[in-house]
Coordinates of C-alpha atoms in Angstrom, one line a residue:
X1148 CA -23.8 179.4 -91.5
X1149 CA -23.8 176.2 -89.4
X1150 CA -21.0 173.6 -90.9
X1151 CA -22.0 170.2 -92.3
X1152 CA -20.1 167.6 -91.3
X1153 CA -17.7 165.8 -93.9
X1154 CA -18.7 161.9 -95.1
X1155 CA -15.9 160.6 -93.2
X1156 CA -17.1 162.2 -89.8
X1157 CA -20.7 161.1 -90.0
X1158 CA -19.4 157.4 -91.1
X1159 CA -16.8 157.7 -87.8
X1160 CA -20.1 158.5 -86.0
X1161 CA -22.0 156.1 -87.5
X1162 CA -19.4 153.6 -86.8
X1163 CA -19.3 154.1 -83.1
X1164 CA -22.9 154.9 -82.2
X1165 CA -24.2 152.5 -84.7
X1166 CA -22.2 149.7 -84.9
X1167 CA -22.7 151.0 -88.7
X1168 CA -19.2 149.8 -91.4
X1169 CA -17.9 153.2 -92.7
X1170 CA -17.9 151.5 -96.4
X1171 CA -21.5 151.0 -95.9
X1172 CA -22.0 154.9 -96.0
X1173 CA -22.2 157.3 -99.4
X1174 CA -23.8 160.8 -99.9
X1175 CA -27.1 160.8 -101.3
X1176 CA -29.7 163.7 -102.0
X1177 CA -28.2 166.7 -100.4
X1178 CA -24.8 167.1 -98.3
X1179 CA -26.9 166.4 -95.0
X1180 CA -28.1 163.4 -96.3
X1181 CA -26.4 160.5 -96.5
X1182 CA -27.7 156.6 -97.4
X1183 CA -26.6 153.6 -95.5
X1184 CA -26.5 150.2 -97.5
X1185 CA -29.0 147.6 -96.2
X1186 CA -30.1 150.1 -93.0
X1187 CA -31.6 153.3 -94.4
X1188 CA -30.5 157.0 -94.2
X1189 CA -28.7 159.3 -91.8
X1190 CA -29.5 162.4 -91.4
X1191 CA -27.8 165.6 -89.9
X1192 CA -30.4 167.7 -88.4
X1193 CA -30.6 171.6 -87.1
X1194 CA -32.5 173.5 -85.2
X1195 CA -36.0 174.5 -86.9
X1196 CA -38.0 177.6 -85.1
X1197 CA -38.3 177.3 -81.7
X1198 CA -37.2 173.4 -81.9
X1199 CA -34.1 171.5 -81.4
X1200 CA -32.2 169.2 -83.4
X1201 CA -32.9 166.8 -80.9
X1202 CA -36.6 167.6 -80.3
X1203 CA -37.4 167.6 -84.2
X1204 CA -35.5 163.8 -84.0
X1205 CA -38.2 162.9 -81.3
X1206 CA -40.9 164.8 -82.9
X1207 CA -40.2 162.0 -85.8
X1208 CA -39.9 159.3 -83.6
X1209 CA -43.5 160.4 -81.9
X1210 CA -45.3 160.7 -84.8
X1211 CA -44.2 157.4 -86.4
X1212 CA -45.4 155.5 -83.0
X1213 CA -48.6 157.3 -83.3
X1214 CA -48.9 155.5 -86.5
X1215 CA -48.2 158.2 -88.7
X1216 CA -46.5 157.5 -92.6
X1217 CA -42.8 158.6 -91.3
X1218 CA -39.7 157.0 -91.3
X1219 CA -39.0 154.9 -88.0
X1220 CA -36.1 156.3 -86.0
X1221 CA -33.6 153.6 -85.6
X1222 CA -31.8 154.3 -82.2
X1223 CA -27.8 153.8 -81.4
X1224 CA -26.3 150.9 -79.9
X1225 CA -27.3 152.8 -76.2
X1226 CA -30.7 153.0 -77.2
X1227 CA -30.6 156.7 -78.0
X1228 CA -32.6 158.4 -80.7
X1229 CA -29.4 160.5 -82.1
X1230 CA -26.3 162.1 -80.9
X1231 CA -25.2 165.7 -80.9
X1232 CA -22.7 167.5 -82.7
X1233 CA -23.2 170.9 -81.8
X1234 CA -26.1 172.4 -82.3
X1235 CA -26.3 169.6 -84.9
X1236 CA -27.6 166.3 -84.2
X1237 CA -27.0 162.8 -86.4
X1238 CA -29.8 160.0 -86.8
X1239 CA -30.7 156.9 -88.7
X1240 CA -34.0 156.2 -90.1
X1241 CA -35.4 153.9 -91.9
X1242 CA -36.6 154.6 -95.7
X1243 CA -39.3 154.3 -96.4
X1244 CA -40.8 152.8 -99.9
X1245 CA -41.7 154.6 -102.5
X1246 CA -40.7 157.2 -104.9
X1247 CA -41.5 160.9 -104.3
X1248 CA -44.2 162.4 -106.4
X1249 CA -44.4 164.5 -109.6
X1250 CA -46.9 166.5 -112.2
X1251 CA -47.9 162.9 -112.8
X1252 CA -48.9 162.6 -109.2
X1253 CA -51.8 164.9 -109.1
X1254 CA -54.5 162.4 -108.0
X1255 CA -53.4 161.9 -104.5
X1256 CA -54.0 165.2 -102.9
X1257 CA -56.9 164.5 -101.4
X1258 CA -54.9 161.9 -99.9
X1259 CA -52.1 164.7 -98.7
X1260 CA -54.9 166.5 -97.0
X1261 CA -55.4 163.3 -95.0
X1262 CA -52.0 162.7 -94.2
X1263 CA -51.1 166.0 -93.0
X1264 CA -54.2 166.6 -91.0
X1265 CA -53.4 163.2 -89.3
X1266 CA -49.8 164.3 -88.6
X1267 CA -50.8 167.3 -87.5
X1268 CA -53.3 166.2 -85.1
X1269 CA -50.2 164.9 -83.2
X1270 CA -47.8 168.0 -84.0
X1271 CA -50.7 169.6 -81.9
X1272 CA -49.4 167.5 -78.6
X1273 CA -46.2 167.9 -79.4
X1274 CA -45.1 168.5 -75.5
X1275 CA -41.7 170.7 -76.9
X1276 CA -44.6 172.9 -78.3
X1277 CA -47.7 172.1 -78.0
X1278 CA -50.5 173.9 -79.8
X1279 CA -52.7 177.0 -79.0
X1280 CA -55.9 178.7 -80.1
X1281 CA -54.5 182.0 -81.1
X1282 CA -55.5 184.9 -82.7
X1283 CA -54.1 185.9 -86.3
X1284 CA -53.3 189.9 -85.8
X1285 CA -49.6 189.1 -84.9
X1286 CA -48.7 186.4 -87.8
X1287 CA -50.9 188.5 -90.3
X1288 CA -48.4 191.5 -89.3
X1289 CA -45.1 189.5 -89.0
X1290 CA -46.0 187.3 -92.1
X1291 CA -46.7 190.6 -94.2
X1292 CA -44.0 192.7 -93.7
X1293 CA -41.4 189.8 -94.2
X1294 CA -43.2 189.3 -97.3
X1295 CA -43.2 193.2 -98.2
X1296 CA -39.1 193.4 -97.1
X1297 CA -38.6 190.1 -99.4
X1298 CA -40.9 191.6 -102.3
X1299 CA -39.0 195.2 -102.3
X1300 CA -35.7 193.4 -103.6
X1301 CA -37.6 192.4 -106.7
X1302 CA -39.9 196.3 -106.4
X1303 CA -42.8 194.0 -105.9
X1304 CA -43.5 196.0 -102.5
X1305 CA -46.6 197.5 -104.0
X1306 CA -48.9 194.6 -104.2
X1307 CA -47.9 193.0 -100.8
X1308 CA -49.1 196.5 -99.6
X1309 CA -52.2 196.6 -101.8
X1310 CA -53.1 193.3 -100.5
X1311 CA -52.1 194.5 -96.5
X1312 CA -55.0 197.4 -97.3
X1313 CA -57.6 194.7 -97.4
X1314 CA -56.9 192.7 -94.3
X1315 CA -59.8 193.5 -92.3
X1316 CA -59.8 193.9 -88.3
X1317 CA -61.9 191.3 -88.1
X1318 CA -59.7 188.9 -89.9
X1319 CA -57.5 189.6 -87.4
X1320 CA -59.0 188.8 -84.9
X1321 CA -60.0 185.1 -85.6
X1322 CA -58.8 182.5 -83.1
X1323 CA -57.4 179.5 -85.1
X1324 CA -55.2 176.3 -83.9
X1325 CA -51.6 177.3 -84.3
X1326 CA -49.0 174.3 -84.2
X1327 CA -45.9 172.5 -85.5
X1328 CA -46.5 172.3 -89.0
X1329 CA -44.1 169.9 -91.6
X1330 CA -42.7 172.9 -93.4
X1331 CA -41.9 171.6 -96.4
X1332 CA -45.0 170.3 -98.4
X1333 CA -43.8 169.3 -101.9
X1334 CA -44.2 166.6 -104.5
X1335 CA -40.8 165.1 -103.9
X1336 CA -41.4 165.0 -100.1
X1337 CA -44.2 163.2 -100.3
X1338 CA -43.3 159.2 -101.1
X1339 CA -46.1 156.9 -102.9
X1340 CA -45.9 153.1 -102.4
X1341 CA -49.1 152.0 -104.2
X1342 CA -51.6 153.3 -102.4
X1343 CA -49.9 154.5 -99.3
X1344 CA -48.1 157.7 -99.1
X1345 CA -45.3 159.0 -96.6
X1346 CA -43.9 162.1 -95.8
X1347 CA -39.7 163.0 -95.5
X1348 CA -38.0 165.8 -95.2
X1349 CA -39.9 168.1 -91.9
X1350 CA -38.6 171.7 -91.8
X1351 CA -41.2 172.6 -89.2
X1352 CA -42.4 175.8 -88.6
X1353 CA -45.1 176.9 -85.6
X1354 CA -47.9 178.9 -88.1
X1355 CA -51.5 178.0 -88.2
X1356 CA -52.0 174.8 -88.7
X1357 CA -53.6 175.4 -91.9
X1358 CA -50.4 177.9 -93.2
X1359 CA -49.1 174.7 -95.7
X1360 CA -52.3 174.2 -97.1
X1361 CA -51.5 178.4 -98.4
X1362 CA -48.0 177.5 -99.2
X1363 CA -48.8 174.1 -101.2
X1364 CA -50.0 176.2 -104.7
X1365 CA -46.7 176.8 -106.3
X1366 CA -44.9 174.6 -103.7
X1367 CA -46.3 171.2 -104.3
X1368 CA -44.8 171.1 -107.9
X1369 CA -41.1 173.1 -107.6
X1370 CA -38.3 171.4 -108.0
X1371 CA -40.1 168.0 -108.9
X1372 CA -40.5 167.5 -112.7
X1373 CA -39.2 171.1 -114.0
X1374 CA -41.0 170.5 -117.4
X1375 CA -44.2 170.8 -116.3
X1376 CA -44.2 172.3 -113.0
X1377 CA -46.7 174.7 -112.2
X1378 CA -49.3 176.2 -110.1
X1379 CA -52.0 174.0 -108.6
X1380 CA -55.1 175.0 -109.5
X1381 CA -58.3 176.3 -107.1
X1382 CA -59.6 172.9 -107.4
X1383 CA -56.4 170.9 -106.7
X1384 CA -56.2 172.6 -103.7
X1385 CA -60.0 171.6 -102.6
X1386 CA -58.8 168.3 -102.8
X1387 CA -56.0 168.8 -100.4
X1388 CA -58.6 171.0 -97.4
X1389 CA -61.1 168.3 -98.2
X1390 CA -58.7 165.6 -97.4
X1391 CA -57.6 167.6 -94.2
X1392 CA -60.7 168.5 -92.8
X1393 CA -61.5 164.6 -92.9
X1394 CA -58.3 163.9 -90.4
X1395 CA -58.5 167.3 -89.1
X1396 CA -62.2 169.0 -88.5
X1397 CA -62.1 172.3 -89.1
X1398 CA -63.4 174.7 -86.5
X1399 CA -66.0 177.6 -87.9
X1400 CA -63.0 180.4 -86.6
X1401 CA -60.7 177.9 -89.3
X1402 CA -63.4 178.1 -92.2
X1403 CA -64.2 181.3 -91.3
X1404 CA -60.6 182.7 -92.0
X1405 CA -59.4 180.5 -94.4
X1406 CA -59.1 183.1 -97.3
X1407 CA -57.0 185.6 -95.5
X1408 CA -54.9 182.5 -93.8
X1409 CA -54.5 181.3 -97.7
X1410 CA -54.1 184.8 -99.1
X1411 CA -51.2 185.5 -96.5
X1412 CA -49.5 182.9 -97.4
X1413 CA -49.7 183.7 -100.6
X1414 CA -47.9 187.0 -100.5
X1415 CA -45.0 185.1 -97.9
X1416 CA -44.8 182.4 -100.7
X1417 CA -45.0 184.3 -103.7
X1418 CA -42.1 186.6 -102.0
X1419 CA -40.1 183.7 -101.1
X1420 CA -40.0 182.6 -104.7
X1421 CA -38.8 185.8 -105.8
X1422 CA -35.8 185.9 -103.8
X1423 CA -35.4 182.1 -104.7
X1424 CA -35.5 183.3 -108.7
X1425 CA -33.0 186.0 -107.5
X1426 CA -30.8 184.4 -105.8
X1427 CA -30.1 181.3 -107.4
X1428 CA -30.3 179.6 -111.2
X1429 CA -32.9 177.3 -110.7
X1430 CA -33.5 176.8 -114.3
X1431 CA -37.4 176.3 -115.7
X1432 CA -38.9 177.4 -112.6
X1433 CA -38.0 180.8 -113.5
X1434 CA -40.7 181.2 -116.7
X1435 CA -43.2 180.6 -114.1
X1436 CA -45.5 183.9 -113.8
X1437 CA -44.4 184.9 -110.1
X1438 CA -44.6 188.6 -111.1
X1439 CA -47.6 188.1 -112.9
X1440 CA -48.7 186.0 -109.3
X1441 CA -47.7 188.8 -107.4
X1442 CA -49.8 191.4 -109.4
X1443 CA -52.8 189.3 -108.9
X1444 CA -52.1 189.4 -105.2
X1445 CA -54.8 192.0 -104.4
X1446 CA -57.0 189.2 -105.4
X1447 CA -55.7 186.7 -103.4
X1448 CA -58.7 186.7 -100.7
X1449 CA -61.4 186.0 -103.3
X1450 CA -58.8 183.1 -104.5
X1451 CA -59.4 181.8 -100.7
X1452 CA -62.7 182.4 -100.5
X1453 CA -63.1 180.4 -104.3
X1454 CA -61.0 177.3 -102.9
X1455 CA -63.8 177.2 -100.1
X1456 CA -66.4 177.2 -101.7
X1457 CA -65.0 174.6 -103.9
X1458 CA -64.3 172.6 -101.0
X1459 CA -68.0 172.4 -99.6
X1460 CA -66.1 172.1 -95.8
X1461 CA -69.2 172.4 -93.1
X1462 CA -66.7 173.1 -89.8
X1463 CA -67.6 171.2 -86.3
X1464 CA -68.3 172.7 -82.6
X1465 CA -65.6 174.2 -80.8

């Protein structure tokens, strides 16, 4: 486990690299996360698959100057973007407005498609790691039997399988636009000023770029308001391709193999959560139905194929 740094050594830092008062600095959302009065936040960054701290700083800083809804990095007093410690690094950024979203927040995912097909347009230059047109087979395999070793701890191993039996050769070999992807999309990452909306809080992950459009179902809502959290619906998540596909034009190979793509993440998800209800007291969350979820998993392709159809996506040339 990589050690956080204490308040008082990030506000040292901040104080020599920033020119930042150490007063000025108090914890704020999670212990890598701290708020600076009248500035913004710091942030102490790590290492996210394949990328360095310092590389996800930049990644920030690029995507902002391209004009995308992220915070601006705010460089130190010798004009770099963040320092090191370790393998960790430290930055400032500014906040930006808005409160994150909610249940209450469910008319705006069109407008997350959008957003993250923009962003992700850019990810997709992202010189660090730039984006190829793979084919599936290897992430189908790699994605499924994480999700079948993650399942087993729960003896939910059966249905990851059952699902595995229906992945066809020739969903595997679709070629589909692999990139950075954000990670992390959920309702309280995503900030909405009126009618603008910003995104915090990148865990990135190199998938297809279409992987957090699978993840979003049970993802969008946890942890934001507990009391009614739940599953988005086949319909919700229409909303959220359509909106992509607008910033993002999907290729025929993209449409083509959406249900498996969406159905694969299903199984990684849905195992995810169980070792998340397993491992720690998350409170409410845990009367969702993820066992009844996983069950259904088998079904998961039709699910995909129902979400497209929904979605009415005709897919460009390419």
């Amino acid at each position: 486990m990589i050690e956080i740094p204490s308040q008082e050594a990030v506000a040292d830092a901040l104080s020599r690299h920033w020119d930042i008062a150490p007063e000025a600095v108090s914890p704020w959302k999670s212990p890598r996360i701290f708020r600076i009065e009248g500035c913004g936040i710091a942030r102490i960054g790590f290492p996210r698959d394949g990328l360095t701290s310092v590389q996800l700083v930049e990644l920030v800083d690029r995507l902002h100057a391209a004009g995308c809804p992220v915070p601006a990095i705010i460089p130190t007093s010798n004009g770099d973007l963040s320092i090191t410690l370790g393998q960790k690094t430290l930055s400032v950024e500014q906040e930006l407005p808005g409160d994150g979203c909610s249940s209450a927040d469910l008319d705006i995912l069109f407008d997350v498609g959008r957003t993250l097909g923009k962003l992700y347009s850019v990810m997709y230059e992202f010189e660090h790691m730039p984006g190829q047109i793979l084919p599936l087979d290897d992430w189908i395999d790699l994605t499924l039997r994480k999700a079948e070793t993650w399942a087993a701890e729960r003896h939910h191993d059966e249905y990851v399988r059952a699902f595995r039996s229906q992945v066809r050769n020739n969903h595997r070999n679709f070629r589909v636009r692999f990139g950075l992807v954000h990670g992390d999309v959920r309702a309280p990452n995503v900030l909405r000023h009126g009618q603008s909306l910003g995104l915090i809080d990148f865990n990135c992950k190199y998938d297809p770029q279409l992987s957090d459009i699978g993840k979003i179902r049970n993802k969008w809502l946890m942890g934001s308001d507990k009391r009614h959290g739940r599953p988005l619906t086949p319909l919700e998540i229409a909303d959220v391709l359509k909106g992509y596909h607008q910033t993002r034009p999907l290729t025929k190979n993209e449409v083509d193999s959406f249900p498996v793509v969406w159905a694969v993440n299903q199984a990684w998800r849905l195992a995810q959560d169980l070792r998340i209800l397993e491992r720690h007291d998350v409170g409410p969350v845990t009367n969702w139905p993820i066992s009844e979820q996983m069950s259904d998993l088998p079904q998961a392709i039709k699910m995909g194929e129902e979400i497209l159809q929904v979605a009415s996506i005709d897919p460009i040339e390419f």
